[in-house]
CSV table of C-alpha atoms in Angstrom, one decimal:
chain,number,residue,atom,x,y,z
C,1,UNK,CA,1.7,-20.8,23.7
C,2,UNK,CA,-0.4,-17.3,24.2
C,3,UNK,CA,0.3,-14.8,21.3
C,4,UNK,CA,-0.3,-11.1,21.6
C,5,UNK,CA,-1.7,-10.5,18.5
C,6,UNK,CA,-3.1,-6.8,17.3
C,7,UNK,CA,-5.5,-5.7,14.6
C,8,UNK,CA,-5.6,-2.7,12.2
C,9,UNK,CA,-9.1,-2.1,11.5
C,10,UNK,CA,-11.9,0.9,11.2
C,11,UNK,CA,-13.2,1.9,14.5
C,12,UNK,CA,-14.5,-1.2,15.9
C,13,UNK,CA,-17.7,0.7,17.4
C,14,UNK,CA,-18.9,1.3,14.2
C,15,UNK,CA,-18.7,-2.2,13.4
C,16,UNK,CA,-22.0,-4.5,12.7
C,17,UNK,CA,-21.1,-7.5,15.2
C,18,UNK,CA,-23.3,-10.2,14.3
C,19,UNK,CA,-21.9,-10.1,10.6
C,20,UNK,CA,-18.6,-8.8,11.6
C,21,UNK,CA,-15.6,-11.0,10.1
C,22,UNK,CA,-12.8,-9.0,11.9
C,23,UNK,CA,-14.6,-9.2,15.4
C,24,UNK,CA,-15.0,-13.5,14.6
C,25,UNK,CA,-11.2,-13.7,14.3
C,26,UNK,CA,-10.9,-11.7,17.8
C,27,UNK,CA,-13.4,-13.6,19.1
C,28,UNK,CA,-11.1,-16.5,18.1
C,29,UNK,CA,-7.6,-15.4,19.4
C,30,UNK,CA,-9.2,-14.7,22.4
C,31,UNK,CA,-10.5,-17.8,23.6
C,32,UNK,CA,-7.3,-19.1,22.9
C,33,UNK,CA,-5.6,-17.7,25.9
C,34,UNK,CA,-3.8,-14.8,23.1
C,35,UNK,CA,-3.8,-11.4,24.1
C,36,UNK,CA,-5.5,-8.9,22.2
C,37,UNK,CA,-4.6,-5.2,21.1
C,38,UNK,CA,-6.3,-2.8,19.0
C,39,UNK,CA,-5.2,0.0,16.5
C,40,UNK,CA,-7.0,2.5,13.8
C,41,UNK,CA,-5.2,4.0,11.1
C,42,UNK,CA,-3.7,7.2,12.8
C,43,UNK,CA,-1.8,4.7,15.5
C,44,UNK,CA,1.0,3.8,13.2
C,45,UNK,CA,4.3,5.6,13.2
C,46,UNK,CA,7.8,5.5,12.4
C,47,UNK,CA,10.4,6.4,14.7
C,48,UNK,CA,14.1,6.2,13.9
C,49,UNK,CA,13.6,3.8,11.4
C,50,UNK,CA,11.4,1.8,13.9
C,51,UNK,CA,7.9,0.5,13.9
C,52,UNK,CA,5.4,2.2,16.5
C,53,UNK,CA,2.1,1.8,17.4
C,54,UNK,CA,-0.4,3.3,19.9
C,55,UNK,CA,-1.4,0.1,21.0
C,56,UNK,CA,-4.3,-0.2,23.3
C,57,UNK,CA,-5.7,-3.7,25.1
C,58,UNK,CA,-8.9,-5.1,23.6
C,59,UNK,CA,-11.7,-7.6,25.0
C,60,UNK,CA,-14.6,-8.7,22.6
C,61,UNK,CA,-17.7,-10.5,23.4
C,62,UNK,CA,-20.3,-11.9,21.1
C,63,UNK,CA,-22.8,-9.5,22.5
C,64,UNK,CA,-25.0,-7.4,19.9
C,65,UNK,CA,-25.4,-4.5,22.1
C,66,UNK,CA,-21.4,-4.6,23.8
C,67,UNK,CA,-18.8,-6.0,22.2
C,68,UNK,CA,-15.7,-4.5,23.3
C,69,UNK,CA,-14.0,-2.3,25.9
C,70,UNK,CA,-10.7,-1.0,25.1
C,71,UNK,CA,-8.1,-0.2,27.9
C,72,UNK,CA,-5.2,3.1,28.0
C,73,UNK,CA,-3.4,3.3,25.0
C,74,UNK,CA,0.2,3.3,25.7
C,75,UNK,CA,3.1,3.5,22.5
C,76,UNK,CA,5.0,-0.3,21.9
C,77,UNK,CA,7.7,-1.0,19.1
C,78,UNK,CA,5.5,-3.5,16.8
C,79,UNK,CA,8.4,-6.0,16.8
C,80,UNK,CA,7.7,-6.6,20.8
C,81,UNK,CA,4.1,-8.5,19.4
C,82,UNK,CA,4.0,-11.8,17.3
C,83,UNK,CA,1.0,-11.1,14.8
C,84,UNK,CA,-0.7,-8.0,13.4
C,85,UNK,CA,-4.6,-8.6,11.3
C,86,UNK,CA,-4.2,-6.2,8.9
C,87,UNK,CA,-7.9,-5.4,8.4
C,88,UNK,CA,-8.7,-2.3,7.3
C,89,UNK,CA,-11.1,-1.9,4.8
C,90,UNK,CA,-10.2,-0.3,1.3
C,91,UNK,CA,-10.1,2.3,-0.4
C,92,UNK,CA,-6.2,1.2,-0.7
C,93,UNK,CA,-4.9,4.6,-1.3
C,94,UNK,CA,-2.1,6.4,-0.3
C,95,UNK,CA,-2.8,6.4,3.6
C,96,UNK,CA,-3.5,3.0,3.5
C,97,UNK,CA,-0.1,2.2,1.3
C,98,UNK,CA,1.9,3.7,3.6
C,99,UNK,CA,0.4,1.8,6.2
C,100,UNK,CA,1.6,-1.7,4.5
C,101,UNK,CA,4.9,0.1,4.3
C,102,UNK,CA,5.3,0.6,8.4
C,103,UNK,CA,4.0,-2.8,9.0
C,104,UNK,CA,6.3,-4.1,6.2
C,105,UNK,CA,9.4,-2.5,8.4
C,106,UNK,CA,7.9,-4.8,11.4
C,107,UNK,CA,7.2,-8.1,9.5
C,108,UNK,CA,10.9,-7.6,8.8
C,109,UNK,CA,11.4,-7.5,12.4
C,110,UNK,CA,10.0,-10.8,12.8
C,111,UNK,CA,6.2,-9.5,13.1
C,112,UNK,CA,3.8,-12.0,10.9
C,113,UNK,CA,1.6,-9.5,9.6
C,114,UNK,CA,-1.7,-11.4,8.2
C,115,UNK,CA,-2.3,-10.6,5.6
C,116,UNK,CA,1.9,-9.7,3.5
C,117,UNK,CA,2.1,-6.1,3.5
C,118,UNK,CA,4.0,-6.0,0.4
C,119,UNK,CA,0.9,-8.2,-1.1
C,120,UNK,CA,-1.8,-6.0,0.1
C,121,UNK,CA,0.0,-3.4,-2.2
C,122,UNK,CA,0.5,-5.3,-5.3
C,123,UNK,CA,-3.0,-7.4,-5.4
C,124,UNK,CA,-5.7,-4.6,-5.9
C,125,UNK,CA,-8.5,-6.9,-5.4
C,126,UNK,CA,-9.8,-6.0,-9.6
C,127,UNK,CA,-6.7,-6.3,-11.4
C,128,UNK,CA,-5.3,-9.1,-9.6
C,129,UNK,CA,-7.7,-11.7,-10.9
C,130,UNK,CA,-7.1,-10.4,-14.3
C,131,UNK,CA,-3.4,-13.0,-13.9
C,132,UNK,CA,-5.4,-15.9,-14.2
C,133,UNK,CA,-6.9,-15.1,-17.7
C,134,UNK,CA,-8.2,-18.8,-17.7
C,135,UNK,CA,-11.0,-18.1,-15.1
C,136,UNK,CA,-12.3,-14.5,-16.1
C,137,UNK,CA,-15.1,-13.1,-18.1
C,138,UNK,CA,-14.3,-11.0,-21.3
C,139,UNK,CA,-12.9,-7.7,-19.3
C,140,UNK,CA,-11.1,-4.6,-20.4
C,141,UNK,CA,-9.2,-2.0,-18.0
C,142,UNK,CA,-9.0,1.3,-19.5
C,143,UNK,CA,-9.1,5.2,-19.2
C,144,UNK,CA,-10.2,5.9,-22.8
C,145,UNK,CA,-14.0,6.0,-22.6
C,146,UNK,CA,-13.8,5.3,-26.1
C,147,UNK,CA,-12.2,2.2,-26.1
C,148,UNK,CA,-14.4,1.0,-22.5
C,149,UNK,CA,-17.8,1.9,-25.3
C,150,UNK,CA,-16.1,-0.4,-27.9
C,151,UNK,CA,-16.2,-2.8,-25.4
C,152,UNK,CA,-19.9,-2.7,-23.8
C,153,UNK,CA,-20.7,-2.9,-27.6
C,154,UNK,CA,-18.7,-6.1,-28.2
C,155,UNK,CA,-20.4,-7.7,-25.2
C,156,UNK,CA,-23.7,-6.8,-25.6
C,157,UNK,CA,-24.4,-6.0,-22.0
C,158,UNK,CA,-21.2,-5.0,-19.8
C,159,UNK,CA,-20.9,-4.2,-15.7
C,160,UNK,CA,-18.9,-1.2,-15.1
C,161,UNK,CA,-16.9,-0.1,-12.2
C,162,UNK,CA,-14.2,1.7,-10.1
C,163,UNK,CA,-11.0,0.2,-9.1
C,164,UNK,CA,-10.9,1.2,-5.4
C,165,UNK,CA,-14.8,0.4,-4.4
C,166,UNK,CA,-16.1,-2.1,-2.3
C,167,UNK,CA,-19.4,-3.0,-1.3
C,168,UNK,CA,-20.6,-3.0,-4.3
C,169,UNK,CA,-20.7,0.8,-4.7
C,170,UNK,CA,-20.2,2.8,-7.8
C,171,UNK,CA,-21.0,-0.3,-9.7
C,172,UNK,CA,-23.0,0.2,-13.2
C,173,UNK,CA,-24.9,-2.8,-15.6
C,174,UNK,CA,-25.3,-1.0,-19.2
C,175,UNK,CA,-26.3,-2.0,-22.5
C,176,UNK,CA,-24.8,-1.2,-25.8
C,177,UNK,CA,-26.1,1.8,-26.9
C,178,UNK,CA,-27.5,2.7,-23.3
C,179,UNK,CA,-28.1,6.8,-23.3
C,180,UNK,CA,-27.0,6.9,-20.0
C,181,UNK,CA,-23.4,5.2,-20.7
C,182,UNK,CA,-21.5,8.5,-21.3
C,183,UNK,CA,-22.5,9.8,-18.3
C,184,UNK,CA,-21.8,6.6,-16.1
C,185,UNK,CA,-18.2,7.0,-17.9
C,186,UNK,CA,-17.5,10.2,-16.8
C,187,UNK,CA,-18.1,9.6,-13.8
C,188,UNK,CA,-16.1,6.0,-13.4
C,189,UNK,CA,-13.1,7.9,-15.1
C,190,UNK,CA,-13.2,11.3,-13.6
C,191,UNK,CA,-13.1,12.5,-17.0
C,192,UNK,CA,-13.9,15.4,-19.4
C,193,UNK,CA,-15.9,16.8,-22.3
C,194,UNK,CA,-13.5,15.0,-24.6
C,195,UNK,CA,-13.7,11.1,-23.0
C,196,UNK,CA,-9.9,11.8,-21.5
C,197,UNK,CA,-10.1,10.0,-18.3
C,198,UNK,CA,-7.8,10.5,-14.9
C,199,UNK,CA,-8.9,7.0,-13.0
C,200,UNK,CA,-9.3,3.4,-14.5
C,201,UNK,CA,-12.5,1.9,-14.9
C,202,UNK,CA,-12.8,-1.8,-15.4
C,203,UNK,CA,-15.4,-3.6,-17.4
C,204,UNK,CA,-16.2,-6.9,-17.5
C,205,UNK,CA,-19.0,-8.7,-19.6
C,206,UNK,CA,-22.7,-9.3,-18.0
C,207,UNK,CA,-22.8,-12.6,-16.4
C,208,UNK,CA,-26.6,-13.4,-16.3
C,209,UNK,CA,-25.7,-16.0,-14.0
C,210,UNK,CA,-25.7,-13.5,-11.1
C,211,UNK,CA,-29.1,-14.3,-10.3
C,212,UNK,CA,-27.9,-17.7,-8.8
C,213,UNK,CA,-25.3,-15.5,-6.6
C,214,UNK,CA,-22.0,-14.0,-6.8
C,215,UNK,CA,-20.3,-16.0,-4.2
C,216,UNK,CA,-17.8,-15.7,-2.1
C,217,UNK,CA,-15.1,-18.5,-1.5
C,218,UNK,CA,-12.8,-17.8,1.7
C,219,UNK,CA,-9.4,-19.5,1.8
C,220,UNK,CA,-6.9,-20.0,4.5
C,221,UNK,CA,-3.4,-20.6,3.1
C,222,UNK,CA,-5.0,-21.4,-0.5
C,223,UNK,CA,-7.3,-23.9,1.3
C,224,UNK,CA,-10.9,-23.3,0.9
C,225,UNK,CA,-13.6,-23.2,3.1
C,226,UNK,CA,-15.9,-26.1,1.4
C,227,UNK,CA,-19.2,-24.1,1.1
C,228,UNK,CA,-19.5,-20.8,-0.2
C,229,UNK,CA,-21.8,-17.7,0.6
C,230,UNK,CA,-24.1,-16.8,-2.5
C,231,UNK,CA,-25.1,-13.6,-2.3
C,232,UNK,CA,-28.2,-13.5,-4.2
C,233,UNK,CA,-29.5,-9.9,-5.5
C,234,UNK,CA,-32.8,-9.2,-4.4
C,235,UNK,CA,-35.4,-7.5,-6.4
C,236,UNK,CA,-34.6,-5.3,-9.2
C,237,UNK,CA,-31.0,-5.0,-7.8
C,238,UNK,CA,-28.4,-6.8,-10.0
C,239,UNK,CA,-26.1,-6.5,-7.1
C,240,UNK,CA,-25.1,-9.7,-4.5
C,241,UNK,CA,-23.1,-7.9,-2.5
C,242,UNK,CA,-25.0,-7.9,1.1
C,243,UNK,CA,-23.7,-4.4,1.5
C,244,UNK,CA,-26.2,-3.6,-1.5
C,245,UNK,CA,-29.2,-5.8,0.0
C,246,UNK,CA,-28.4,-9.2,-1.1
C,247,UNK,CA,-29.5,-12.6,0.3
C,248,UNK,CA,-26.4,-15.0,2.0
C,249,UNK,CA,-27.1,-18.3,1.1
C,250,UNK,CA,-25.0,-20.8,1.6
C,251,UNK,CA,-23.9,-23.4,-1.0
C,252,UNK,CA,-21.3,-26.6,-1.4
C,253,UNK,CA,-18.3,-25.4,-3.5
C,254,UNK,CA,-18.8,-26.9,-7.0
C,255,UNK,CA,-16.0,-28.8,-9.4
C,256,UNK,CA,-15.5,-25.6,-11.2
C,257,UNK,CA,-15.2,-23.0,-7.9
C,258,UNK,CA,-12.5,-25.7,-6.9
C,259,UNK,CA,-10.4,-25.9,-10.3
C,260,UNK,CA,-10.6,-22.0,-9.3
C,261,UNK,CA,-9.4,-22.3,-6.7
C,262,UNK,CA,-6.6,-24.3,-7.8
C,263,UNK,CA,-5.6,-21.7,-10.3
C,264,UNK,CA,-4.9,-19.4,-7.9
C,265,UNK,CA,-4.1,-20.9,-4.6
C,266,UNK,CA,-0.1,-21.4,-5.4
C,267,UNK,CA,0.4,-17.9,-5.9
C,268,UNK,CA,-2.0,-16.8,-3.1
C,269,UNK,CA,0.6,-18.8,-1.0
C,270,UNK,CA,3.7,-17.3,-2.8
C,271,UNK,CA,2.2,-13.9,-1.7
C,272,UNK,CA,2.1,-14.7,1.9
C,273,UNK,CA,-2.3,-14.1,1.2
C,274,UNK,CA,-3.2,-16.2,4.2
C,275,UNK,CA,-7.1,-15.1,4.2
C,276,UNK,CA,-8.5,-14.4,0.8
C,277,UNK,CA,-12.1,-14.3,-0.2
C,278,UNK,CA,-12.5,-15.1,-4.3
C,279,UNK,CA,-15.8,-13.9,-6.0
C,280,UNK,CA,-17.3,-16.4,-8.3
C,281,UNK,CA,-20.0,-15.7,-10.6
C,282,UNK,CA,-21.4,-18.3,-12.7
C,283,UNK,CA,-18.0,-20.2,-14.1
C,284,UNK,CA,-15.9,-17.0,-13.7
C,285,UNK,CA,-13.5,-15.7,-10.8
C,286,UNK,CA,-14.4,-11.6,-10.9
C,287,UNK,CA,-12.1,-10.3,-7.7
C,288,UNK,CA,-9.6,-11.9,-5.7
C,289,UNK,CA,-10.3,-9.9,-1.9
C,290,UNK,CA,-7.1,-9.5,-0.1
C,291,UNK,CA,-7.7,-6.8,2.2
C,292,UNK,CA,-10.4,-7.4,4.7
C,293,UNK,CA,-12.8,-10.5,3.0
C,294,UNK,CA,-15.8,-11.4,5.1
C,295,UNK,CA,-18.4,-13.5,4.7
C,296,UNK,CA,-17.3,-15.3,7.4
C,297,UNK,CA,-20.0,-14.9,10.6
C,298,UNK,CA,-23.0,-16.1,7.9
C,299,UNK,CA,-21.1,-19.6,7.1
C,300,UNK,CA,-20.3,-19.9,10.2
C,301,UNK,CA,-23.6,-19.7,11.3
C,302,UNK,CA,-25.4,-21.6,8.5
C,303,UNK,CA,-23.0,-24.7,8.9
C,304,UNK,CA,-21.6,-24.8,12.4
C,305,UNK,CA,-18.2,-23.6,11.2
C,306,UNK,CA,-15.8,-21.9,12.9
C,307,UNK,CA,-13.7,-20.6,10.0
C,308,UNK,CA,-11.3,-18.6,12.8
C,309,UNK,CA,-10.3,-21.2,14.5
C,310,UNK,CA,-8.9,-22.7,11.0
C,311,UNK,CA,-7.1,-19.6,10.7
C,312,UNK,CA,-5.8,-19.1,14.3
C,313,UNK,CA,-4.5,-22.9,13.7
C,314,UNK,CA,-2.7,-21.8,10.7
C,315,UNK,CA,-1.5,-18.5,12.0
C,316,UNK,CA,-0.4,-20.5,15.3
C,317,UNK,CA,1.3,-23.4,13.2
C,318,UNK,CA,3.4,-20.9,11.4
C,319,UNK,CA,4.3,-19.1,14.7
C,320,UNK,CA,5.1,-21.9,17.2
């Protein structure tokens, strides 16, 4: 049965199609007879307690140059649709809170909203693999600058970074005794003269396996994909992240990435976390991606996948 399904996501005419993970899933619904809407941020609203949106129709194509033509936006209760993608990229700050909290008051309406609201705000993509101890490098979360240079000297060689980036931006390798760490601190912490910080930084120990990849495992319902995309840094970049100039290669999912993924499948299910990319480096999960994981146009492409389609069978199972 056709389901009018929307998506939350940044303007889609900034998007890059041909690696775009969002427009794969539209791509998806839409050859499956379900009807497509579109939102940005600024569409949501509240009124008398209900859930609003300034809905406008959406067609894709796969077409590099034209992917999409959008049709009159017109104002709809959410609860009149059956599925929302919630795929806005982060940061998840306040805007982007509140957001989970409209969409929460339609899921309650009978909306499924992909992926849990409530979820989106607890599971900040850093701190939430930090509940499966079991799988994770040595790591510290901290404002004391202090304590985060105890720590880079403990592990010999440490990566630093925000808790709100993406994209591998505003991330930092350092050594013990690295000149340059006090300043990469301040920065990371917002902090002042004194090492008193106002943000969380987390640091996790160097894993020189990075050179193999940091790879990205996608999972639909706590099922994985069986290959992953290693995203190999190129150069002098210690980076994978594709957004930073890595390589995608694809690779089989090993015995450990699956005992991973076993860890943390039950409670991605709990969560109502119905697409999920984990990041694997080496033997150790570093961030579990809950708001908008992609990855998926590359395996796609590399091993005739069509990693929507598992999700739109999902999403539809749960809806029929």
């Amino acid at each position: 049965m056709p389901l009018s399904v929307a998506v939350l996501m940044d303007p889609i005419g900034t998007i890059k199609p041909a690696k775009d993970t969002t427009l794969a899933m539209l791509l998806e619904a839409q050859r499956r007879g379900h009807t497509l809407f579109y939102m940005e941020q600024g569409d949501l609203a509240l009124r008398d307690g209900a859930p609003w949106a300034r809905l406008r129709p959406l067609a894709v194509r796969d077409d590099q140059h034209d992917w999409s033509t959008l049709g009159e936006a017109q104002w709809r209760d959410l609860r009149e649709l059956d599925v929302v993608l919630m795929r806005k990229d982060p940061p998840v700050d306040a805007q982007f809170v509140y957001d989970t909290m409209v969409l929460e008051t339609a899921q309650r309406g009978g909306l499924a909203v992909v992926n849990d609201p409530r979820a989106l705000r607890d599971c900040n993509e850093k701190l939430f693999a930090l509940q499966f101890p079991q799988c994770i490098a040595p790591t510290l979360v901290s404002r004391d600058a202090s304590e985060l240079r105890r720590f880079v000297a403990e592990c010999g060689e440490a990566v630093l970074k925000p808790l709100d980036g993406m994209g591998g931006r505003g991330i930092f390798k350092v050594k013990a005794g690295d000149s340059n760490l006090n300043s990469m601190l301040e920065t990371l912490l917002a902090g002042g003269p004194h090492g008193e910080g106002r943000q969380f930084a987390i640091a996790q120990k160097f894993i020189p396996a990075i050179s193999a990849g940091d790879k990205r495992i996608l999972l639909i319902d706590g099922e994985p994909v069986p290959y992953a995309l290693a995203r190999i840094p190129q150069g002098d970049e210690f980076r994978g992240n594709l957004a930073a100039g890595g390589r995608g290669e694809g690779v089989p999912l090993s015995e450990r990435d699956r005992w991973i993924v076993a860890q943390v499948a039950p409670e991605l299910r709990r969560r109502g976390l119905r697409f999920v990319g984990l990041d694997v480096i080496g033997d150790y999960l570093t961030e579990i991606n809950v708001t908008s994981p992609t990855c998926v146009r590359e395996l796609d492409a590399q091993f005739g996948l069509n990693i929507a389609g598992l999700l739109f069978d999902a999403i539809e199972n749960t809806a029929s």
